[in-house]
CSV table of C-alpha atoms and ligand atoms in Angstrom, one decimal:
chain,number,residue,atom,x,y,z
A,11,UNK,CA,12.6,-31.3,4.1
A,12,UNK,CA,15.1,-33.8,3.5
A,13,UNK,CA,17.2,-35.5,0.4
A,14,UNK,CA,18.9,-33.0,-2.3
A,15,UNK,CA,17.7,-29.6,-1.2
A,16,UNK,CA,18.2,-30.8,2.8
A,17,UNK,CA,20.2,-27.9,3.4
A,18,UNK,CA,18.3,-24.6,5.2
A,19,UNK,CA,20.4,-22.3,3.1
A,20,UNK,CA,19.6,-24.4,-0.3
A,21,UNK,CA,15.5,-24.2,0.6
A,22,UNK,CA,15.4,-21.0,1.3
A,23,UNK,CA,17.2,-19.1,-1.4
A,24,UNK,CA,15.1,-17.5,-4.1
A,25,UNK,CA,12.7,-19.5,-6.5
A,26,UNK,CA,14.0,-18.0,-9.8
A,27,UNK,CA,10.7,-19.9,-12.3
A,28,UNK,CA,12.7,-20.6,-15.3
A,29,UNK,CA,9.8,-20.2,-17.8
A,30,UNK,CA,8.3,-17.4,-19.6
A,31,UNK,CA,4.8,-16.4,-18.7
A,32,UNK,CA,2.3,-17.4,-21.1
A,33,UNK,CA,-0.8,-16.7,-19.2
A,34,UNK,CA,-2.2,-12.9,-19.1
A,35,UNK,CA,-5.1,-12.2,-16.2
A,36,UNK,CA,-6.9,-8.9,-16.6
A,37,UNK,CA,-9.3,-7.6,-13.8
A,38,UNK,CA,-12.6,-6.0,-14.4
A,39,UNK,CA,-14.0,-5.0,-11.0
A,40,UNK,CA,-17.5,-3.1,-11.6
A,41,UNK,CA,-20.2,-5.2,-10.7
A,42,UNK,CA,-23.7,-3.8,-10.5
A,43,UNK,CA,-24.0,-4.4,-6.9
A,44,UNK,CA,-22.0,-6.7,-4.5
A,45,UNK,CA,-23.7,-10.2,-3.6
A,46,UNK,CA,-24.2,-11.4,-0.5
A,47,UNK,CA,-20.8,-13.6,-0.3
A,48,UNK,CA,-18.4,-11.8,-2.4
A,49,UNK,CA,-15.1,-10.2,-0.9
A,50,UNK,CA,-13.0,-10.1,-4.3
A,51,UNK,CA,-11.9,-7.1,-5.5
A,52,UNK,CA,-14.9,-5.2,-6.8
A,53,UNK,CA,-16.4,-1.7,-7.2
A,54,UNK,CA,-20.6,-1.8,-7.2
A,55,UNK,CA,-23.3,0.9,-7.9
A,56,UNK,CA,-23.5,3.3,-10.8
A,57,UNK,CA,-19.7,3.2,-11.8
A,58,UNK,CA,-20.3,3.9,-16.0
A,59,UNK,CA,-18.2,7.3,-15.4
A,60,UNK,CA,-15.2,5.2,-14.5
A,61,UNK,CA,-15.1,2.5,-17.0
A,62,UNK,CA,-13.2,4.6,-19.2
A,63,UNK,CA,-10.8,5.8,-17.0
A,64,UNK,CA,-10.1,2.3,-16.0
A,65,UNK,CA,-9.4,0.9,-19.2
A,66,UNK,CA,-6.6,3.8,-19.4
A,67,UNK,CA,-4.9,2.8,-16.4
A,68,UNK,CA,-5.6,-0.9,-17.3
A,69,UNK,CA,-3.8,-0.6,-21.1
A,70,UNK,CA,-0.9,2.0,-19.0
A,71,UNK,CA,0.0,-1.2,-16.4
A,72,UNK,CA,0.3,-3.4,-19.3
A,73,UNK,CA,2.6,-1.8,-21.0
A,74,UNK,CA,4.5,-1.0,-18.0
A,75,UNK,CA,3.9,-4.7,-17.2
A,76,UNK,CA,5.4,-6.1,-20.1
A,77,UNK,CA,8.2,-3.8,-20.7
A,78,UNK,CA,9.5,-4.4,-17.2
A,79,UNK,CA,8.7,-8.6,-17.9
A,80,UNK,CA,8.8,-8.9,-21.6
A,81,UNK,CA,7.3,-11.7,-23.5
A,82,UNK,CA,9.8,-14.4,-24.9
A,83,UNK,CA,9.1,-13.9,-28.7
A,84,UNK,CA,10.1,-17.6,-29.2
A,85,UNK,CA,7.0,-18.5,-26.7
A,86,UNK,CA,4.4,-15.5,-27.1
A,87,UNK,CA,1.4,-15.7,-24.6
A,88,UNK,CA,-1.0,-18.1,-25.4
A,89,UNK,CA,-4.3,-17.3,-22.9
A,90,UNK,CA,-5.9,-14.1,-22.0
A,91,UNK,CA,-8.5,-14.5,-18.9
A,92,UNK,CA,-10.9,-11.1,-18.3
A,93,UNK,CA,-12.3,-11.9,-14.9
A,94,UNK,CA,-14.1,-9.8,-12.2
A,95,UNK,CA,-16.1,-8.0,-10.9
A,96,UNK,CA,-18.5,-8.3,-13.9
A,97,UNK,CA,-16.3,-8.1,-17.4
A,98,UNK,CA,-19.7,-8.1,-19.2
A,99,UNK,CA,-20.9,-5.0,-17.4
A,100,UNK,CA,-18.4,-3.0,-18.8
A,101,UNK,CA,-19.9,-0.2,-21.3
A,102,UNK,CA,-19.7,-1.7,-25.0
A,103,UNK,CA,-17.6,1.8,-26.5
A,104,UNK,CA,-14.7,0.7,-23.2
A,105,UNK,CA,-14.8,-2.9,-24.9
A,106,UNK,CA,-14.0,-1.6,-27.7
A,107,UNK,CA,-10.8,0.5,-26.7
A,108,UNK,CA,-10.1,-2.6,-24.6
A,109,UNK,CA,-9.8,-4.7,-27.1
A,110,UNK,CA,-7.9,-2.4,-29.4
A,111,UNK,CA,-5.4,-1.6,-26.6
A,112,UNK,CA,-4.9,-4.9,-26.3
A,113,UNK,CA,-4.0,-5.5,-29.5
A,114,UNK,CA,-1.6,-2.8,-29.0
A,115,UNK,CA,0.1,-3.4,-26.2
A,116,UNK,CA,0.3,-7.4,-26.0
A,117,UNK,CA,3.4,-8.6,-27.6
A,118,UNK,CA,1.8,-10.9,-30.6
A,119,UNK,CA,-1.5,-9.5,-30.4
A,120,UNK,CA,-4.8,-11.0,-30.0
A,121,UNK,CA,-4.5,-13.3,-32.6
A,122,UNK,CA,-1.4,-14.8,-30.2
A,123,UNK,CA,-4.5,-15.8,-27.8
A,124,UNK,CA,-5.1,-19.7,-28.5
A,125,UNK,CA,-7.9,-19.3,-25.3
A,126,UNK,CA,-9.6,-15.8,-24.5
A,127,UNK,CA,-12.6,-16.2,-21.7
A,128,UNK,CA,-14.0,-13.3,-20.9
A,129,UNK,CA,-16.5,-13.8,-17.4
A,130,UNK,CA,-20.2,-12.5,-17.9
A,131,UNK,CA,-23.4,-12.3,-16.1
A,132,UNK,CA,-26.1,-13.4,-17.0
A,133,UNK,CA,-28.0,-10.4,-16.9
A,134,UNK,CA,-25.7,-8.6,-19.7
A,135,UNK,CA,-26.4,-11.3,-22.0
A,136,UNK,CA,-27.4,-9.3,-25.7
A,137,UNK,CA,-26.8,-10.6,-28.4
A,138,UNK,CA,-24.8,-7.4,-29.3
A,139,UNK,CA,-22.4,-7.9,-27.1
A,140,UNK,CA,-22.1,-11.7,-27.7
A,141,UNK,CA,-21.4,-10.7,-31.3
A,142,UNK,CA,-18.8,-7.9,-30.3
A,143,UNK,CA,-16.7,-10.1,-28.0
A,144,UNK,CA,-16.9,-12.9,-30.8
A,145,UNK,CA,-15.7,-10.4,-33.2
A,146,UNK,CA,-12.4,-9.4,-31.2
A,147,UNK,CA,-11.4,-13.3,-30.6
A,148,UNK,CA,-13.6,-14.4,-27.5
A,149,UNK,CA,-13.3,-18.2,-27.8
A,150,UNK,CA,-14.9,-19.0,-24.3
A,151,UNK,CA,-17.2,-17.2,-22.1
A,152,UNK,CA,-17.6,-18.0,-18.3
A,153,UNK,CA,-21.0,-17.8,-17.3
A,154,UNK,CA,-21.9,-16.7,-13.5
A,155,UNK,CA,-24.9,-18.7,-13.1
A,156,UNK,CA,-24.6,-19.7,-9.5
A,157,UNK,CA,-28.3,-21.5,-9.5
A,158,UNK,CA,-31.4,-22.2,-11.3
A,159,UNK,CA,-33.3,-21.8,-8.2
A,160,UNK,CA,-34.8,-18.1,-8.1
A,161,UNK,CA,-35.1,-17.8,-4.2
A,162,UNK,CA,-31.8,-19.0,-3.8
A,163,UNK,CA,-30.3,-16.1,-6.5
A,164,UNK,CA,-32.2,-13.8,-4.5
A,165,UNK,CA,-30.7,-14.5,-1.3
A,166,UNK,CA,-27.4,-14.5,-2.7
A,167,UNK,CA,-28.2,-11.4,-4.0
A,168,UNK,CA,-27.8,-11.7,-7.6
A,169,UNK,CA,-29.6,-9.5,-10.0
A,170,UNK,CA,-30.0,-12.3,-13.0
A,171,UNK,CA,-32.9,-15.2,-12.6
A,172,UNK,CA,-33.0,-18.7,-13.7
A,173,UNK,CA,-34.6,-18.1,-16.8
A,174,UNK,CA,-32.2,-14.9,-18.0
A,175,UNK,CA,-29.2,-17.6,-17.1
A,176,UNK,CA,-30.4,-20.2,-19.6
A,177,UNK,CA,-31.3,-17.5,-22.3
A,178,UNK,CA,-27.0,-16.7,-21.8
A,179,UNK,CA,-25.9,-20.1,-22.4
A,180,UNK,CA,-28.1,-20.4,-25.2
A,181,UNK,CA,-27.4,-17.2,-26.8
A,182,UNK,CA,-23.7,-17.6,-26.6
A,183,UNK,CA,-24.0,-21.3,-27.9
A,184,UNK,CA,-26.2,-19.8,-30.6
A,185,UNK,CA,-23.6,-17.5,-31.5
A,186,UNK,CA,-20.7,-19.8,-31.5
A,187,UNK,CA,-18.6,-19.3,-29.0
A,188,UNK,CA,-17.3,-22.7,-29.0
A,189,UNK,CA,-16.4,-23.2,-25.3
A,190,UNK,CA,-18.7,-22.3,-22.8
A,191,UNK,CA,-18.8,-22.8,-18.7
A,192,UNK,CA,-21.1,-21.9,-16.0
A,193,UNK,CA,-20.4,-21.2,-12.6
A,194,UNK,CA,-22.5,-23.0,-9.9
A,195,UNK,CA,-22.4,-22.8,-6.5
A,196,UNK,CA,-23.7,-25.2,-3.5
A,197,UNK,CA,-24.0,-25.3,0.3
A,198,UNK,CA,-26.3,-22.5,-0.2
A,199,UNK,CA,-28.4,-21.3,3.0
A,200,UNK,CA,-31.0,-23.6,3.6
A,201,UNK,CA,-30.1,-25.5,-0.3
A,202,UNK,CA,-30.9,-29.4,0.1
A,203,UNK,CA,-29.6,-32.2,-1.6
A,204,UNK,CA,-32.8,-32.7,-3.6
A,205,UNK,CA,-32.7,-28.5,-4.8
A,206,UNK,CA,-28.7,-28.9,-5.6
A,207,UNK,CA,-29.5,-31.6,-8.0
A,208,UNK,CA,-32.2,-30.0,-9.4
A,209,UNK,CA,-29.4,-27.4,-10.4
A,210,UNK,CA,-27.2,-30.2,-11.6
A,211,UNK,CA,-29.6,-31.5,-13.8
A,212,UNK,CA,-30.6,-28.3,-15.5
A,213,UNK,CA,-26.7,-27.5,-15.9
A,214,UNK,CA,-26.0,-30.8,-17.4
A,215,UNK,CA,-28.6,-30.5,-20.0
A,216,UNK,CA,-27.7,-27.4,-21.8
A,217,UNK,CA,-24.8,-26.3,-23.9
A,218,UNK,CA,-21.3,-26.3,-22.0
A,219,UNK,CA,-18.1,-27.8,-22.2
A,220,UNK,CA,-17.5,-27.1,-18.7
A,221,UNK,CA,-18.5,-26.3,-15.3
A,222,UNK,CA,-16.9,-25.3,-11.9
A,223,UNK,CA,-18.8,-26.2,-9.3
A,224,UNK,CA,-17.5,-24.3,-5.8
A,225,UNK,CA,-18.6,-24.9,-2.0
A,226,UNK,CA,-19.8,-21.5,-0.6
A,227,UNK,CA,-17.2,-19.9,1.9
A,228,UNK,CA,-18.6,-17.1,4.4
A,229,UNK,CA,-16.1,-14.8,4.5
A,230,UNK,CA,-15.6,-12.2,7.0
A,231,UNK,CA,-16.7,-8.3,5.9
A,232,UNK,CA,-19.4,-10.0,3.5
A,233,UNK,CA,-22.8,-9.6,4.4
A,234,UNK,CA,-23.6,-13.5,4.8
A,235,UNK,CA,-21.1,-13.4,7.3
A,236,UNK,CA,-22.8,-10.8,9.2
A,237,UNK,CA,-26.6,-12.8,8.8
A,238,UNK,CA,-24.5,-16.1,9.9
A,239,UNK,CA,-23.3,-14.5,12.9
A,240,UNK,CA,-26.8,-13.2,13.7
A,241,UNK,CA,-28.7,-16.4,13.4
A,242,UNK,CA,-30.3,-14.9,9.9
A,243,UNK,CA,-29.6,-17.9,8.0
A,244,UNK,CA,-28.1,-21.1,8.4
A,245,UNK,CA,-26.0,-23.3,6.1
A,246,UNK,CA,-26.2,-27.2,5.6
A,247,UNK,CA,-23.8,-29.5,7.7
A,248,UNK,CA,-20.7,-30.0,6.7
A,249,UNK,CA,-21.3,-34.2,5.5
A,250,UNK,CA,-24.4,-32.6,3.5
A,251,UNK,CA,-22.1,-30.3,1.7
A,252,UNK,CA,-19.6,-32.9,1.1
A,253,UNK,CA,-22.4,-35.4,-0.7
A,254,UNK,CA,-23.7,-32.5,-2.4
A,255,UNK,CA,-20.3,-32.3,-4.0
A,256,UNK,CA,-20.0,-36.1,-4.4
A,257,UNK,CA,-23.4,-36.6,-5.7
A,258,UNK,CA,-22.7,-33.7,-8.4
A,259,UNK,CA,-19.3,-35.2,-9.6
A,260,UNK,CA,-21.1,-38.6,-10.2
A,261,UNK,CA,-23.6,-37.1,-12.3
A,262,UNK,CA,-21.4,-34.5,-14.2
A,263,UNK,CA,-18.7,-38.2,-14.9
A,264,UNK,CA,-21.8,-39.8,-15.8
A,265,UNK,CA,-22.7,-37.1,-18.4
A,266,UNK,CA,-19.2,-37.2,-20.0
A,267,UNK,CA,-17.6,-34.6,-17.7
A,268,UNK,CA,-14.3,-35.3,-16.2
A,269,UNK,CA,-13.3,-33.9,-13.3
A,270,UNK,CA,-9.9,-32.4,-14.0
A,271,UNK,CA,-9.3,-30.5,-11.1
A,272,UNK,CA,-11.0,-31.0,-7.6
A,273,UNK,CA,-13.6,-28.2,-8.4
A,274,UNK,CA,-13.8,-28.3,-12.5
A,275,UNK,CA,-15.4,-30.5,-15.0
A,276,UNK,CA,-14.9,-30.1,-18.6
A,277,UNK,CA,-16.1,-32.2,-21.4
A,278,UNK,CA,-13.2,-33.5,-23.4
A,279,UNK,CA,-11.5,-30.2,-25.0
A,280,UNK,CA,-13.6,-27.9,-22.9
A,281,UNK,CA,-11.1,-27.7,-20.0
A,282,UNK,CA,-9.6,-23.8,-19.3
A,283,UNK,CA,-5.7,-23.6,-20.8
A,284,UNK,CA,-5.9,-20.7,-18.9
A,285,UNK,CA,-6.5,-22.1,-15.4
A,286,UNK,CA,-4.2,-25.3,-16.2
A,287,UNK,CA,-1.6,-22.7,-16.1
A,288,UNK,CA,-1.8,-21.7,-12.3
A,289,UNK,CA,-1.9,-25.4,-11.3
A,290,UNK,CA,0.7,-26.5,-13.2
A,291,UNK,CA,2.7,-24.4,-11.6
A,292,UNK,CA,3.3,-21.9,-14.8
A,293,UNK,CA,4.3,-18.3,-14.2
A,294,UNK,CA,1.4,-15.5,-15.3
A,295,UNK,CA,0.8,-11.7,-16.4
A,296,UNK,CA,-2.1,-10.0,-14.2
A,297,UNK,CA,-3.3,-6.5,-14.4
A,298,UNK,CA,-6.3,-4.7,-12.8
A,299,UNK,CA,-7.7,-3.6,-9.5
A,300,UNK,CA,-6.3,-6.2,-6.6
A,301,UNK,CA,-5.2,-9.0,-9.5
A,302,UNK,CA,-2.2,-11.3,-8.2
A,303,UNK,CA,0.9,-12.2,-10.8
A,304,UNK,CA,3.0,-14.6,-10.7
A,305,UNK,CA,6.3,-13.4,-12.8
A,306,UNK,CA,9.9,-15.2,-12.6
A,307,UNK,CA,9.7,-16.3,-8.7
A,308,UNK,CA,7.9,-12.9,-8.0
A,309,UNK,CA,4.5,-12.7,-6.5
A,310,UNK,CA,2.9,-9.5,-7.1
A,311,UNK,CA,-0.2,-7.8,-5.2
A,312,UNK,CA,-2.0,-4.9,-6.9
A,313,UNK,CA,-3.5,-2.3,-4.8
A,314,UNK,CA,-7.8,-3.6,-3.7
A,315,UNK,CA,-8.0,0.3,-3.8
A,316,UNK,CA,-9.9,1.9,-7.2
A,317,UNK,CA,-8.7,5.5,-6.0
A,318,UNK,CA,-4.8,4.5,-5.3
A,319,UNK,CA,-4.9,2.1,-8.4
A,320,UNK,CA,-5.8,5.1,-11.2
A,321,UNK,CA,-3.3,7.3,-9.3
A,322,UNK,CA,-0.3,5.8,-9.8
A,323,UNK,CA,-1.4,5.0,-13.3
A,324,UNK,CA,-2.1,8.5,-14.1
A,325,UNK,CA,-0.2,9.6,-16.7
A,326,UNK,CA,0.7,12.9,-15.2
A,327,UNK,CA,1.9,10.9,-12.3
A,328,UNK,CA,4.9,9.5,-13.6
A,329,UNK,CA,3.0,5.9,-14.3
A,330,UNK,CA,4.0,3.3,-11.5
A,331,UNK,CA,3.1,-0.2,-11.5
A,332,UNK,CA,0.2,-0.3,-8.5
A,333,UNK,CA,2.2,-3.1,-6.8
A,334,UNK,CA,1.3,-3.1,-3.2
A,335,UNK,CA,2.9,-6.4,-2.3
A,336,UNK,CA,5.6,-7.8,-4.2
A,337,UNK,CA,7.3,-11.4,-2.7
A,338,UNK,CA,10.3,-13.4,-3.9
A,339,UNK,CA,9.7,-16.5,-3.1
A,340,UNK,CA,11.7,-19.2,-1.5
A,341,UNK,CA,12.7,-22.8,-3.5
A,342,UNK,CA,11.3,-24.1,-0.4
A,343,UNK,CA,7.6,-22.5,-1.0
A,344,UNK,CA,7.4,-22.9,-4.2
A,345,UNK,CA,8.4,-26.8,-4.3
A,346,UNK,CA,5.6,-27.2,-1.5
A,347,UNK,CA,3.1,-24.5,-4.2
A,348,UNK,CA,3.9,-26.8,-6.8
A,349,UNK,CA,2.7,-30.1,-4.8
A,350,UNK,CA,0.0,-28.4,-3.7
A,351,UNK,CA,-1.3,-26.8,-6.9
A,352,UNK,CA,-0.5,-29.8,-9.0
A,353,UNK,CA,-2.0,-32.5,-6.6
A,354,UNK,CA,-5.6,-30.5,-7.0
A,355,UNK,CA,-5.1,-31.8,-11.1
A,356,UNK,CA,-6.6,-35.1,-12.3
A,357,UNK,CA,-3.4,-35.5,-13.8
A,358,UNK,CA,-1.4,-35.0,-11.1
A,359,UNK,CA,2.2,-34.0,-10.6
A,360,UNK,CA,4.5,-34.5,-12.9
A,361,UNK,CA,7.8,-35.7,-11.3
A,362,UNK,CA,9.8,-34.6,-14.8
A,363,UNK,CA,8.7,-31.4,-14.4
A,364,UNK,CA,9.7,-30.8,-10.9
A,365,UNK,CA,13.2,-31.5,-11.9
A,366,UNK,CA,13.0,-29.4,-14.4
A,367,UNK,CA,12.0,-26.5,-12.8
A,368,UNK,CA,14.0,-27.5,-9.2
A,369,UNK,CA,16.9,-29.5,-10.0
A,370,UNK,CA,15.7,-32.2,-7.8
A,371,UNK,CA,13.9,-35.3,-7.8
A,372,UNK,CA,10.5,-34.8,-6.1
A,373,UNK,CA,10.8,-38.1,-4.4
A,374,UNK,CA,14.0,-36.6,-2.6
A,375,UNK,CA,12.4,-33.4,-1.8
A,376,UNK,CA,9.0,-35.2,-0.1
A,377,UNK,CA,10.4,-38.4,1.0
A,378,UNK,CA,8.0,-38.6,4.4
A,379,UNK,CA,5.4,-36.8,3.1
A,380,UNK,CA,4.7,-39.0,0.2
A,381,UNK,CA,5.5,-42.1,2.4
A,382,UNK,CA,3.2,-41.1,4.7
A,383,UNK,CA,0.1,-40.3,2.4
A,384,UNK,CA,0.7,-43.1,0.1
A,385,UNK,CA,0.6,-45.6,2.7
A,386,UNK,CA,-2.7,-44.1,3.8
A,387,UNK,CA,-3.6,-44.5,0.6
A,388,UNK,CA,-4.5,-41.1,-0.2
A,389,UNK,CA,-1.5,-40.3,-3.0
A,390,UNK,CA,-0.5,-42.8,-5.1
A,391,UNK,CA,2.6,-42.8,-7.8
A,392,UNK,CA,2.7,-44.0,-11.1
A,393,UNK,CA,4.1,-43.6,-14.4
A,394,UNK,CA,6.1,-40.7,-13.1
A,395,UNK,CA,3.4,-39.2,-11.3
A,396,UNK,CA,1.8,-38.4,-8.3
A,397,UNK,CA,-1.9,-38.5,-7.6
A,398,UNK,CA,-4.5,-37.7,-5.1
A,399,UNK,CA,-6.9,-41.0,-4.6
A,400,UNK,CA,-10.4,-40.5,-6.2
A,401,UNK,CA,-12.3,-40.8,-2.6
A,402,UNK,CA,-10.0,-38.3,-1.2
A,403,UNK,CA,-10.3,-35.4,-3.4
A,404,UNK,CA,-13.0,-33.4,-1.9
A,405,UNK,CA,-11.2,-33.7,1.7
A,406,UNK,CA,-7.3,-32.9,-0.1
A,407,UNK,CA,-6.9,-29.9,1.4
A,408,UNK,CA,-6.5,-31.7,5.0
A,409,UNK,CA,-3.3,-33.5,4.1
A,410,UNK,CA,-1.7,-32.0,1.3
A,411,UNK,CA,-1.3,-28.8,3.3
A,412,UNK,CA,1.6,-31.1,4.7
A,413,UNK,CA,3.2,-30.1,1.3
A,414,UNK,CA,3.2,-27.0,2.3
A,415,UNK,CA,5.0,-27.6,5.8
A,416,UNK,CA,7.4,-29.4,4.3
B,517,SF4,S1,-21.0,-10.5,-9.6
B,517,SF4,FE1,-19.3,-11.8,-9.0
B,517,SF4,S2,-17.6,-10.4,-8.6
B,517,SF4,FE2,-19.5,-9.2,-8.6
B,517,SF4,S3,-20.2,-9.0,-6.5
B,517,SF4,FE3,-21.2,-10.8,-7.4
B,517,SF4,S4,-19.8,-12.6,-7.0
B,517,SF4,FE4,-18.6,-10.7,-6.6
């Protein structure tokens, strides 16, 4: 690192993020069972008897959460996120005391919520529950859709088929949610080009704002990483998966989709405030089984463990926050986060900002770094900004993790 912050002792003293958090993450691990390449946190099977205790030890963490962190009234919290694990699995009476401890415990309430997503599957979408999550503030729903192909659901071991995953984006367009996404996935075992588009196309014609599109990743302890190992199935080459990606963004742009971050397209209005917030760099509240936060320079880990997560949430246990990791991190990490992060943005970073937040002019901080990539003509710089080149996105990863050395 050279220029302002050259000095070892100046990079790596403590990131103190000057911002309030206005971003709140809340886990919901139960999923009915666990598909074929998933390794997040998640509990699968017949779990019903501990969706209520959950939802106690969830509503307990947030209040510990933001009594320890509180909100700045001036700047209340603006987007709530309930991810999983399968959100929309959750039994419709532990909804309800969700929502109402929510309201409870989050400083401004729900109404403080400009976004709310809430993740669901396709196989738990009733109108019933479209209508309840509606009723409590629900302005976007994330659909896990994955594919239209039902082979290719099957293998990834998803309990939903095509035509259950069109019936949810059209019940919750029916029912006014007025942002909706849908997850797809490619790179799929065996998938071709000609099958991924296929999904493209039927993705593009119905009623979302927006859709992430994400490369699948075998990741060791899931089961595709065993069948990949054994010769059980086998994945397309790596330049396959690359035009597979390039082929969808050209569709999705021509559709009126932007691509405003390497691996999300929104129509105009329809991109995530929620998600903006953890590539811009913005601090964030998360609660639940293994979630991650991101509070004043402090990175937190929650315990992956259902068992060791309720205990220390028990009430009779002297309620402890189930922080199993918790990192300060360096001014020298996070400038490099905040490169990397921000560069994976259509928009870019915003040299402003990095002063704000650092002290220090971004051009200082990444002098050879920024030399070096915008000669290659990967990064260029304008208007105060820096951006990653359009035919470099989907390979970014390769030199921005430079940032990160920095
Ligand atoms: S539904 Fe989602 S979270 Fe649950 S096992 Fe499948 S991929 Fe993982």
């Amino acid at each position: 690192m050279t220029g302002a912050t050259g000095s070892p002792s100046e990079g790596s003293a403590p990131f103190v993020h000057p911002e309030p958090a206005r971003a709140l993450y809340v886990h919901v691990p139960f999923c009915r069972a666990r598909c074929a390449f998933c390794d997040f946190p998640v509990v699968s099977g017949r779990t019903e008897h501990l969706h209520g205790p959950y939802v106690d030890a969830l509503l307990q963490e947030l209040e510990l959460l933001f009594s320890l962190f509180p909100p700045d009234p001036s700047r209340p919290l603006r987007t709530l996120y309930v991810g999983g694990g399968t959100p929309s699995f959750l039994a419709r009476a532990e909804w309800e005391r969700l929502a109402e401890g929510l309201e409870r415990v989050a400083p401004g309430g729900l109404a403080s919520f400009e976004e709310w997503t809430v993740e669901l599957n396709p196989e738990d979408a009733e109108a019933d529950l479209l209508r309840m999550l509606r009723s409590f503030g629900v302005t976007r729903v994330s659909i896990g859709v994955q594919s239209f192909d039902d082979a290719l659901l099957a293998a990834l071991g998803r309990v939903h088929d095509a035509a259950r995953a069109v019936h949810a984006v059209e019940l919750a367009a029916g029912l006014g949610f007025p942002h909706i996404s849908l997850d797809l996935m490619y790179g799929l075992p065996s998938q071709t080009i000609s099958a991924w588009l296929r999904d493209v196309e039927r993705a593009l014609d119905l009623p979302v704002d927006h859709i992430s599109a994400y490369a699948l990743g075998v990741e060791p302890g899931t089961r595709f990483f065993g069948e990949l190992r054994r010769g059980r199935i086998a994945l397309p080459e790596d330049d396959v998966v690359a035009e597979m990606y390039e082929r969808f963004a050209e569709r999705a742009q021509a559709r009126g989709f932007r691509r405003y971050e390497v691996s999300n397209f929104a129509r105009p209005g329809g991109e995530s405030r929620h998600n903006l917030a953890y590539w811009r760099y913005e601090p964030y509240y998360a609660a639940g089984l293994g979630a991650h936060g991101f509070l004043r320079g402090i990175r937190t880990a929650n315990s992956r463990h259902l068992h060791t997560y309720l205990r220390r949430l028990a009430p009779d246990s002297g309620p402890d926050l189930p922080w199993v990791e918790v990192r300060s991190i360096s001014r020298a990490e996070a400038m490099g986060e905040f490169a990397f992060l921000g560069l994976r943005l259509a928009e870019g970073v915003d040299f402003e900002r990095f002063r704000r937040l650092f002290g220090v002019p971004f051009s200082d901080v990444f002098a050879p770094t920024l030399a070096r990539l915008t000669e290659a003509g990967v990064l260029s710089v304008r208007d105060g900004r820096a951006y990653v080149e359009e035919r470099w996105v989907y390979v970014q990863n390769t030199f921005l993790s430079d940032f990160l050395l920095a």
